[in-house]
Coordinates of C-alpha atoms in Angstrom, one line a residue:
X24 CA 9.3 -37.2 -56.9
X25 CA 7.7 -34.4 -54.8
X26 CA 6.1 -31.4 -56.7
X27 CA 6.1 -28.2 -54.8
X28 CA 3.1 -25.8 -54.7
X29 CA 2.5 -22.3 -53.4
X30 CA 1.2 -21.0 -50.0
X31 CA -0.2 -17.8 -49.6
X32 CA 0.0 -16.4 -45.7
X33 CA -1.9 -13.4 -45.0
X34 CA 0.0 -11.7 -41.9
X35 CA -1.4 -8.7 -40.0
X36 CA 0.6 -5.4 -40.5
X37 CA 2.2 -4.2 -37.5
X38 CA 2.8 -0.5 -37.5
X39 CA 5.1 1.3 -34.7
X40 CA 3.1 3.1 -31.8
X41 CA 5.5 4.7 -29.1
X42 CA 9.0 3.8 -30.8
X43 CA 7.3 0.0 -30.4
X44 CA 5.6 -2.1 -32.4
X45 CA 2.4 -2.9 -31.4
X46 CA -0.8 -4.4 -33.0
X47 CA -3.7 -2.6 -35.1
X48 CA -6.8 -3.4 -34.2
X49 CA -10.5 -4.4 -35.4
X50 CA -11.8 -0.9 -35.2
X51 CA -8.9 0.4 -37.5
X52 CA -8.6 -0.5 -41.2
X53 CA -6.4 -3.6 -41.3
X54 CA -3.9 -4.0 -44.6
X55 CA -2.1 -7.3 -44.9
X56 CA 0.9 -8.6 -46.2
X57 CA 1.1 -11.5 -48.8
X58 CA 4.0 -14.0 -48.9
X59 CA 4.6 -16.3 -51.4
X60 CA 6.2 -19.7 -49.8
X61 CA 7.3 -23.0 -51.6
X62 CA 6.7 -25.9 -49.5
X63 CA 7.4 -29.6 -51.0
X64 CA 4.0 -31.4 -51.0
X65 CA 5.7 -34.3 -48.8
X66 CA 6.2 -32.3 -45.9
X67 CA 2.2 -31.2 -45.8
X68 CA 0.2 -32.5 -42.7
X69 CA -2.9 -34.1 -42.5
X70 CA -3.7 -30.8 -41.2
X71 CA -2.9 -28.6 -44.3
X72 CA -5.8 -28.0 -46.6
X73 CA -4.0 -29.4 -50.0
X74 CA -5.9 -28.7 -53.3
X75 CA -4.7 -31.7 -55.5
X76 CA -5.9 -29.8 -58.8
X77 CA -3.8 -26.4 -58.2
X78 CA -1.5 -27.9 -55.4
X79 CA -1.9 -24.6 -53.9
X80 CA -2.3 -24.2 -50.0
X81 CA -3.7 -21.2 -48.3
X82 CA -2.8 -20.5 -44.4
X83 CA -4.3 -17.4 -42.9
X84 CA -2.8 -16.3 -39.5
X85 CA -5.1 -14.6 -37.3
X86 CA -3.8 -11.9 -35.3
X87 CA -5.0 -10.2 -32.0
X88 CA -8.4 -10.4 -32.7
X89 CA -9.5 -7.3 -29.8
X90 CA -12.7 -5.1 -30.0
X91 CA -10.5 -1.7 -28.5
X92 CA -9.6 1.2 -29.3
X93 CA -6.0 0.7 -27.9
X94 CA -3.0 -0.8 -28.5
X95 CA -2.6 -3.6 -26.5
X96 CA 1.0 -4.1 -27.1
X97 CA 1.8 -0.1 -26.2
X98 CA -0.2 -1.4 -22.9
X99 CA 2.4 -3.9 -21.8
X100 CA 4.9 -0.4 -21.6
X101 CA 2.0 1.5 -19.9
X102 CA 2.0 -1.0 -17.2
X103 CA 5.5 -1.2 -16.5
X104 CA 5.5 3.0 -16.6
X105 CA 2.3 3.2 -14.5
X106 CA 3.9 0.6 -11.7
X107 CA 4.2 2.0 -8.1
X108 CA 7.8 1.5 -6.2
X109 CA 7.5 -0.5 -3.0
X110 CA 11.2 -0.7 -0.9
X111 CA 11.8 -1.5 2.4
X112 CA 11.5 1.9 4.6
X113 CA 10.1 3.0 7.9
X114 CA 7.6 5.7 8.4
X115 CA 9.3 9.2 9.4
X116 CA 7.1 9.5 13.1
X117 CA 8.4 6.0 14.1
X118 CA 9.8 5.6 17.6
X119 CA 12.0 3.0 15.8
X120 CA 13.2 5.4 13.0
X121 CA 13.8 8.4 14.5
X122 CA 16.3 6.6 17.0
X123 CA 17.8 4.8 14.2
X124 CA 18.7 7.7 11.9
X125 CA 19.4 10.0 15.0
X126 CA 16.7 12.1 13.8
X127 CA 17.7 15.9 15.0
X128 CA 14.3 16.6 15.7
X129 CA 13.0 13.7 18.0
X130 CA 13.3 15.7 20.8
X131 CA 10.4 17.9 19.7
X132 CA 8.4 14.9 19.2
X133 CA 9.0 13.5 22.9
X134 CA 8.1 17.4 24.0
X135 CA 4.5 16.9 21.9
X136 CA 3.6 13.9 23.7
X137 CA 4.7 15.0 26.7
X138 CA 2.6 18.1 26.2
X139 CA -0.3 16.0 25.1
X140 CA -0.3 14.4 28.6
X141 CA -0.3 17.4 30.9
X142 CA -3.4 18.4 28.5
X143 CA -5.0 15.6 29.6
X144 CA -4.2 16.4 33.0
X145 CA -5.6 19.4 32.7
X146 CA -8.7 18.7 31.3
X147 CA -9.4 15.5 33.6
X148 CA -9.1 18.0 36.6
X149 CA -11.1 21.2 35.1
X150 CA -13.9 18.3 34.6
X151 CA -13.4 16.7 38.3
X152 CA -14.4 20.0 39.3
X153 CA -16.4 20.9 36.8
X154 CA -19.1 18.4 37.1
X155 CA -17.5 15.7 39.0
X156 CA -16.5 13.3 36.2
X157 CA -13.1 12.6 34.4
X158 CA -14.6 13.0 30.9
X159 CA -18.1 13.6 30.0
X160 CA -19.5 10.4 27.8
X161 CA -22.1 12.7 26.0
X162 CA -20.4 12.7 22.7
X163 CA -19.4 9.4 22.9
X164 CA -23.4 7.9 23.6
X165 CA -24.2 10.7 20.3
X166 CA -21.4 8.2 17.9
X167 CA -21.7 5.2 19.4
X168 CA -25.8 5.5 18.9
X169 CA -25.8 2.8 15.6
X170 CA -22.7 1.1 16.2
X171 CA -23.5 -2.3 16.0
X172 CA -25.5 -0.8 12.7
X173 CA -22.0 0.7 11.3
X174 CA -20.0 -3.2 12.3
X175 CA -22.5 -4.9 10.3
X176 CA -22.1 -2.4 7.2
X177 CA -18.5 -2.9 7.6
X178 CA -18.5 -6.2 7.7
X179 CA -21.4 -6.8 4.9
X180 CA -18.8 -4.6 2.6
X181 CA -15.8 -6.1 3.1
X182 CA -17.1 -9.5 2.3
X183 CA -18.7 -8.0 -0.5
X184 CA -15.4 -6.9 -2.0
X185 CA -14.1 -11.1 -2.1
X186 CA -17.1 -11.1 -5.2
X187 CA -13.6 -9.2 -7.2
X188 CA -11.7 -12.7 -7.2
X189 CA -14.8 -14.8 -8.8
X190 CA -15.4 -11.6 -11.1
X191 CA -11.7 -11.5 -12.4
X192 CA -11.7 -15.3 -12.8
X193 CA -14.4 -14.8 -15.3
X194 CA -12.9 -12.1 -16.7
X195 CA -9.4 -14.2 -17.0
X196 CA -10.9 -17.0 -18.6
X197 CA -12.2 -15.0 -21.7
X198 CA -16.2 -15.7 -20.4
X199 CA -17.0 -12.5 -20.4
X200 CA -15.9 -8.7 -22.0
X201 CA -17.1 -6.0 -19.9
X202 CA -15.6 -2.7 -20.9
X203 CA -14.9 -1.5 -17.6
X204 CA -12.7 -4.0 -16.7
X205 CA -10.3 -2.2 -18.5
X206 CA -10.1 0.2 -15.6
X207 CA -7.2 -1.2 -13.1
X208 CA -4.3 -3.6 -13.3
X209 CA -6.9 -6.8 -13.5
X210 CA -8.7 -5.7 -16.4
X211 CA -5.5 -4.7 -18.2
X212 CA -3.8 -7.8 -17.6
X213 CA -6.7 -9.8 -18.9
X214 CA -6.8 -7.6 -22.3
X215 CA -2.6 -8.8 -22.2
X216 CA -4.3 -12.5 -21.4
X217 CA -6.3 -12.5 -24.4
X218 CA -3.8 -10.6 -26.1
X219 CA -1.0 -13.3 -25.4
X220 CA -2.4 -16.3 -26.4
X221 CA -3.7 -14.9 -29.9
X222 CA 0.6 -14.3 -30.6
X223 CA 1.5 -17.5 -29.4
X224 CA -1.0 -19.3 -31.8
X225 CA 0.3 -16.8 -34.5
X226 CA 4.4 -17.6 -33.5
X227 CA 3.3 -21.5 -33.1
X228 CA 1.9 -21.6 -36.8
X229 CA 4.4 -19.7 -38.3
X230 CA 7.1 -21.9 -36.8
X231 CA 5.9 -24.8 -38.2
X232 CA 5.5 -23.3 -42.1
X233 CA 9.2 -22.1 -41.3
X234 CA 10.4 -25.4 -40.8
X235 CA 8.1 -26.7 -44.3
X236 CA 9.1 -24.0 -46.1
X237 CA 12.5 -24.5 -48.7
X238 CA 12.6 -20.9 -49.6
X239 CA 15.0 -19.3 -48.4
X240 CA 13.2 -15.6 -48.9
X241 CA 10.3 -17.0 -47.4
X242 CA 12.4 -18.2 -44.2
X243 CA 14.4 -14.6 -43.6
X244 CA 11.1 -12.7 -43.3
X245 CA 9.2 -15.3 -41.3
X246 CA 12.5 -15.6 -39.1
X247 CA 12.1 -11.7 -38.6
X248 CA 8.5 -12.5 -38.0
X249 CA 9.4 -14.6 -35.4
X250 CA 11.8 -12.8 -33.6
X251 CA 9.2 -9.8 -33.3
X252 CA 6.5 -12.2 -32.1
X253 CA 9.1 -13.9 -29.7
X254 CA 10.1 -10.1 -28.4
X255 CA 6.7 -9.3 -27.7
X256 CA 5.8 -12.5 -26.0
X257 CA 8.4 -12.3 -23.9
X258 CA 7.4 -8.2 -22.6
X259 CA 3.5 -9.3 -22.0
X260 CA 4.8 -11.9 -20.1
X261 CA 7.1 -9.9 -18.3
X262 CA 4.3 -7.5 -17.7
X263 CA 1.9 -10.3 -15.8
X264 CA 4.3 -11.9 -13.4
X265 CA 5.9 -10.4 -10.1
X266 CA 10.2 -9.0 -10.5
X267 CA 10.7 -12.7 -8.7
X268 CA 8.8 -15.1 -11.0
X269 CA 7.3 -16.2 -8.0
X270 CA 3.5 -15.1 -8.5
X271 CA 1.8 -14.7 -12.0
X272 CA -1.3 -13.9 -14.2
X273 CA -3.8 -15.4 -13.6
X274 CA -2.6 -17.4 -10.6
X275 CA -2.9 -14.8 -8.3
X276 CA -6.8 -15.0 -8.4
X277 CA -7.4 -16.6 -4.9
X278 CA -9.2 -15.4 -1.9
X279 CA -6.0 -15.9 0.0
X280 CA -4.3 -13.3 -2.0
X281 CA -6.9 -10.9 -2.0
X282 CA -7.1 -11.3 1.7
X283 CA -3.6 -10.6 2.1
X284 CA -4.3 -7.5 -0.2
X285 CA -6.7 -6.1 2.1
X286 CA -4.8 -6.3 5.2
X287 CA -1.6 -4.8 3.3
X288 CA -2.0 -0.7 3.8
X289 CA -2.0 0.1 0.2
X290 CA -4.5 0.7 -2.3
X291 CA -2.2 -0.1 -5.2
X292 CA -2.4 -3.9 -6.0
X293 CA 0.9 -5.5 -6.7
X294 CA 1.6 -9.2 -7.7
X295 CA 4.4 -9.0 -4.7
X296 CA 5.6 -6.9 -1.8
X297 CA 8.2 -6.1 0.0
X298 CA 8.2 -8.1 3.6
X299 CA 9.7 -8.5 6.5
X300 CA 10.6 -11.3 8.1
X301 CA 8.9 -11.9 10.9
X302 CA 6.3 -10.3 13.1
X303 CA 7.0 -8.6 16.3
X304 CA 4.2 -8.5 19.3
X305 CA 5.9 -6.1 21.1
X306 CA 5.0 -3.3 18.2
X307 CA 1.9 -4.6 17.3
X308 CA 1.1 -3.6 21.1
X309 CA 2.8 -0.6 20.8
X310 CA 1.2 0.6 18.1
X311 CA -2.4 -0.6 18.7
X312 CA -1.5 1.3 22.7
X313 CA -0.6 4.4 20.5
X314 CA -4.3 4.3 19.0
X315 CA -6.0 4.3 21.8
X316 CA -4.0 6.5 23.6
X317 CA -4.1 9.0 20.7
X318 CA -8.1 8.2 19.7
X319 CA -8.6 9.1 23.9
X320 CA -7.0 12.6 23.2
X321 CA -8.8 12.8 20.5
X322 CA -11.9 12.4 22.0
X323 CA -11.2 14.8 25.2
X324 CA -10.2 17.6 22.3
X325 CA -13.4 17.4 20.3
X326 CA -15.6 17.0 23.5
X327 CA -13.9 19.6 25.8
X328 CA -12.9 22.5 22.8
X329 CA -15.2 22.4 19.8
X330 CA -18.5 21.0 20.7
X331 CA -19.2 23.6 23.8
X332 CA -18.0 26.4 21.8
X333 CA -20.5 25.3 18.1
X334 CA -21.8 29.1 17.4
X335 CA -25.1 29.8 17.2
X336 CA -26.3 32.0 13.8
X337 CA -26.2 34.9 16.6
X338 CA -22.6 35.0 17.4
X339 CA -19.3 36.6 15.4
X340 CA -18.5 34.5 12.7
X341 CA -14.6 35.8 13.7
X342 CA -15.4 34.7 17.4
X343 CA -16.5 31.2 16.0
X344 CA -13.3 30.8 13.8
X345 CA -10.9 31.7 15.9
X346 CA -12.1 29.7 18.8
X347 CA -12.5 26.6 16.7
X348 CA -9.1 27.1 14.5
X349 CA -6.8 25.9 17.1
X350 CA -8.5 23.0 17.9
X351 CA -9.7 21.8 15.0
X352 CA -5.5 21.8 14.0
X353 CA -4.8 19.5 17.0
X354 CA -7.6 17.4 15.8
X355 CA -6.0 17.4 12.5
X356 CA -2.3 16.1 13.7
X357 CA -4.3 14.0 15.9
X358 CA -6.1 12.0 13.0
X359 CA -3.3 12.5 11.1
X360 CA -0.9 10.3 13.2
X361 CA -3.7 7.8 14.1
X362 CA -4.7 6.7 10.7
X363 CA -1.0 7.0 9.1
X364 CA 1.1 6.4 11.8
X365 CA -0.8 3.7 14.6
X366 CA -3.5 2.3 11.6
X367 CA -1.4 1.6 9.2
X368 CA 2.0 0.6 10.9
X369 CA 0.1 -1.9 12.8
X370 CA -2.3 -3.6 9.9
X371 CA 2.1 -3.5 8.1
X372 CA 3.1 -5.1 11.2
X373 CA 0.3 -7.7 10.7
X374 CA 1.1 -8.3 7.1
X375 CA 4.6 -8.3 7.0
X376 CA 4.5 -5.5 4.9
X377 CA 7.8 -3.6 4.8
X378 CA 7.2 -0.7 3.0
X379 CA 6.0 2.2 5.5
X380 CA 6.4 5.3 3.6
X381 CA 2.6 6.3 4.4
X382 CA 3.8 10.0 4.1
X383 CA 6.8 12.1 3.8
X384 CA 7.5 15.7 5.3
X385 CA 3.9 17.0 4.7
X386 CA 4.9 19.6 7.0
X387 CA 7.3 21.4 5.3
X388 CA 5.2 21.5 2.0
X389 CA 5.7 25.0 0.6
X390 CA 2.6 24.6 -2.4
X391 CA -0.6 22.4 -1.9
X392 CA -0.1 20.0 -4.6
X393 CA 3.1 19.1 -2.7
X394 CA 1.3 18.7 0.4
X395 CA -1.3 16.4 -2.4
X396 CA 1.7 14.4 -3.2
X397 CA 3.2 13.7 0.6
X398 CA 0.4 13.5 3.6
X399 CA -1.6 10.7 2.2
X400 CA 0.8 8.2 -0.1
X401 CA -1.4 5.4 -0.1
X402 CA -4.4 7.4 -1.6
X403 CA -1.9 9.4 -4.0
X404 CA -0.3 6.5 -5.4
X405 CA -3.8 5.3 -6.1
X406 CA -4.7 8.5 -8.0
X407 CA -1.6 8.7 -9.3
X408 CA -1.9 4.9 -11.3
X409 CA -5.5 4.9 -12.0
X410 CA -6.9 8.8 -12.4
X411 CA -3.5 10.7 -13.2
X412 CA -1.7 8.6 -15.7
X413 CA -4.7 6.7 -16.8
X414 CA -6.0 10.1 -17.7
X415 CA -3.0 10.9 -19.9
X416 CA -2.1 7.2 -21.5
X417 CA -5.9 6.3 -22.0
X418 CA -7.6 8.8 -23.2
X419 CA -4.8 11.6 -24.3
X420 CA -5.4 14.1 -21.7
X421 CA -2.4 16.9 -21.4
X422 CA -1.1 16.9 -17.4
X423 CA -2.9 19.9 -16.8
X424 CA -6.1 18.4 -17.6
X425 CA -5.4 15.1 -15.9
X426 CA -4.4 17.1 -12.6
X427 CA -7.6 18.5 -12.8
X428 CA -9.1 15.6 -13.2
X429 CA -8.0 14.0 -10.4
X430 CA -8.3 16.7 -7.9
X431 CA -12.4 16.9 -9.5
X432 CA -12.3 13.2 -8.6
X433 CA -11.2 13.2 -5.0
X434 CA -12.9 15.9 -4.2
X435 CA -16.1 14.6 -5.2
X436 CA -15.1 11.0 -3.3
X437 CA -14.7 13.9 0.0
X438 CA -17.4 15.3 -0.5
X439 CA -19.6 11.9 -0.9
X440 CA -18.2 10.6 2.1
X441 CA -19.6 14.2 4.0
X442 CA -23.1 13.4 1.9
X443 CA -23.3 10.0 3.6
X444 CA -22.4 11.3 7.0
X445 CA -24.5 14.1 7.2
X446 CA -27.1 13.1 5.3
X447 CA -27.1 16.2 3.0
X448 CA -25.8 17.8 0.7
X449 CA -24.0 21.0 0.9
X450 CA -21.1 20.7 -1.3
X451 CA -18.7 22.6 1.0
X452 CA -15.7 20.3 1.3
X453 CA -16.1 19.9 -2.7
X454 CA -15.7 23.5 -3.2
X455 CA -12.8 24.2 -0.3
X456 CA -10.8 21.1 -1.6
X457 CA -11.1 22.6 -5.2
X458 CA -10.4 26.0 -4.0
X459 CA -6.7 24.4 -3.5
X460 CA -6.6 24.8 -7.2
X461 CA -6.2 28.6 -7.4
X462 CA -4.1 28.4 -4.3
X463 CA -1.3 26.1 -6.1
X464 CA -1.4 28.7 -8.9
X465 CA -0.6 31.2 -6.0
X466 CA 2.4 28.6 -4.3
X467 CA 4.0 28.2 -7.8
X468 CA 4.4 31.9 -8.2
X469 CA 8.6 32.9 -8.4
X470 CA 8.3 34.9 -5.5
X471 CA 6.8 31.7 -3.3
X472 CA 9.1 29.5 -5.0
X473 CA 12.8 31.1 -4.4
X474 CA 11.3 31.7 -0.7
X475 CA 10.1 28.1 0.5
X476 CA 9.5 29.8 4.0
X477 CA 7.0 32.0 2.4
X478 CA 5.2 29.3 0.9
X479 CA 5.4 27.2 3.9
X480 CA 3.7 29.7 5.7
X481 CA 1.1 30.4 3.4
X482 CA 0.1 26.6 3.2
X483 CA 0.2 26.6 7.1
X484 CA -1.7 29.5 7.0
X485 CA -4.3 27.5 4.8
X486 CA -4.2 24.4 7.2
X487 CA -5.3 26.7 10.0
X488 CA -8.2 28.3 8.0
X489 CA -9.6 25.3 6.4
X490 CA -10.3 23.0 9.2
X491 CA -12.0 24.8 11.6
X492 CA -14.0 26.7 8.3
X493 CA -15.7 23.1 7.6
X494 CA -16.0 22.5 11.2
X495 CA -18.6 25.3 11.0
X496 CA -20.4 25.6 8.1
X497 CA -20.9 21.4 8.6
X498 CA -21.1 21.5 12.0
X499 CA -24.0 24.6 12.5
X500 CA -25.7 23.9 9.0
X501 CA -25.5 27.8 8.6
X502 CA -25.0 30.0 5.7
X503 CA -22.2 32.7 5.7
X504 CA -25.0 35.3 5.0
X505 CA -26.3 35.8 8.7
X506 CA -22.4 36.6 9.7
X507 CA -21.8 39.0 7.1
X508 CA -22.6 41.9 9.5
X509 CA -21.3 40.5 12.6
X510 CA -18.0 40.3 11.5

């Protein structure tokens, strides 16, 4: 005959975080549940711990067993919330798109370009007769000084940054905990990592006391248990593999991938992208003729406009600003359509990439959190999923706070990069690009916002005087104080 004994099985409370249910962890007090199971002594394993004398058996089920402060669970939703959206879509400046959707305003993009080449023109021949040359090289011998100094930084960085695939396989593999790993999509997947295996151990061990187990109580709530478990299992897993299936956590770690990462135009890292299907040579020399073209124009602005007419600490500020406003704004649409346009079509060409919304309708941006959110999408959407919403899911901050916080953070990135290139530090990009602050309080008055032509203009009016501002106070190294009285 077969006796039956009793099992006690200490389970791990959940408790409902977010409408979900999600673990509680070590640094929070832990209560437990105890259920009382009758399991016939035949059906024990070698593997169950069997005391003959009180033909009692204990099983203890370990839950997620994480040193953090957050939910992991209520994680799996952050990540699905805090994913970016990548379609198929050209870029709105695209000889291709324009024609395609019968843009109304190509036209006035034909008449720019066609402008830009009679500048050209014109400032070829003023220097032909000028001093006999088509463009003077000065500035060009002043950047190109430690080139070969810059190509080897560039290249010592970049192979630097392949160090992130044999960092995240340790990381994957449980051999190390660093804390700020938990920054980004890698270190949150790996917290899911550790996350998922400690459920399926806990699902696996309470599967098999549900098939030992004769009582029927005892079945109904481990079944429940199960079904949780099974729910949750299948969410994290859902959360570490691409929409297709096709590529998954921690597979993805290769060199090949990361190298297809860095050629892809985005700073947001996604297990897939959109592609297309082949590539086409004929727009990869389009668009890398389009760089040059535009870097030459470029080049005759800045050398022909703003460096002859740098003020000295003797002359009007007002003369200086108004001399350097206009160009600095053509140098401004200049870089604008060279990085976002020619740069990053071509690397998307490349790549296969078929997303090319680098930027929507900047230009008709009536507030300056608008024009935040539109000219640069690559940088915003890396803001927006690892400053912005990290800000609010991690560590509780309202939107007000996280806005600022990520407008404190880029501008102090701006303002590094200015550190590094002049090689001091002055601060005034910082304190312009924060200035923008005040200024969307201003846009997102009701008299800017029924009247978007208002606002539009005021932001315009902003483009004009920021530029050539910086231009001057980075440019001269001079203090407003000298100009005060010779305005």
């Amino acid at each position: 005959m077969s006796s039956s004994f009793t099992s006690k099985i200490i389970i791990s409370k959940y408790f409902k975080v977010n409408d979900e249910y999600a673990p509680q962890t070590m640094s929070q007090k832990t209560t437990a549940t105890t259920i009382t199971a009758t399991i016939n002594e035949n059906d024990a394993t070698n593997d169950d711990i069997v005391n003959k004398e009180k033909l009692t058996i204990t099983a203890t089920i370990t839950a997620t067993n994480i040193e953090q402060k957050d939910e992991l669970y209520a994680l799996s939703k952050i990540l699905i919330k805090r994913y970016v959206t990548f379609k198929p879509r050209g870029s709105q400046l695209d000889r291709e798109t324009m024609d395609k959707q019968q843009d109304p305003f190509r036209g006035f993009f034909t008449l720019f370009w066609i402008a830009m080449a009679f500048y050209i023109i014109q400032t070829v021949m003023h220097n032909l007769e000028k001093g006999g040359t088509f463009v003077d090289l000065s500035f060009a011998r002043l950047f190109s000084r430690d080139a070969f100094g810059l190509m080897l930084s560039d290249a010592c960085m970049i192979a630097a940054t392949f160090f992130d695939v044999v960092f995240q396989k340790i990381v994957s593999r449980g051999w190390i905990r660093w804390r700020y790993t938990e920054v980004g999509l890698g270190g949150d997947l790996s917290s899911l990592m550790i996350q998922l295996k400690s459920l399926r151990n806990e699902y696996n061990l309470l599967l098999g006391l549900n098939k030992k187990s004769d009582d029927d109580n005892v079945n109904n709530d481990v079944t429940h248990r199960l079904s949780n478990l099974h729910q949750k299992i299948e969410e994290i897993e859902s959360c570490m593999k691409s929409p297709s299936g096709k590529v998954s956590y921690p597979d993805n770690l290769t060199f090949s991938n990361f190298f297809d990462y860095l050629l892809i135009p985005t700073l947001v890292y996604e297990f897939e992208y959109p592609r297309t299907v082949k590539i086409r040579p004929w727009y990869v020399f389009e668009k890398a003729l389009a760089t040059l073209g535009t870097f030459l124009l470029l080049y005759v602005n800045t050398e022909t406009y703003i460096i002859p007419v740098i003020p000295s600490a003797a002359e009007s500020f007002t003369k200086a600003f108004l001399g350097m406003s206009f160009p600095f704004m053509v140098n401004y649409l200049l870089i604008f359509y060279i990085i976002f346009e020619c740069i990053c079509n071509l690397f998307a060409e490349i790549s296969c990439f078929a997303d090319r919304n680098f930027y929507d309708d900047w230009w008709n941006s009536a507030t300056f959190d608008e024009y935040a959110r539109k000219w640069n999408k690559p940088v915003h959407h890396f803001l927006l999923r690892h400053v912005y919403q990290t800000s609010i899911d991690s560590y509780k901050l309202s939107k007000r706070d996280a806005s600022f916080m990520t407008f404190f953070l880029s501008s102090l990135v701006h303002e590094l990069v200015m550190i590094v290139v002049s090689k001091k530090i002055r601060m005034y990009l910082f304190a312009l690009q924060m200035f923008q602050l005040p200024l969307i309080w201003m846009g997102n008055l009701p008299a800017m916002r029924r009247r978007r032509w208002l606002g539009n203009a005021f932001f315009w009016f902003g483009m004009f005087a920021g530029p050539p501002l910086l231009g001057i106070l980075y440019c001269c190294e001079i203090a407003l104080t000298p100009w005060i009285f010779l305005v």
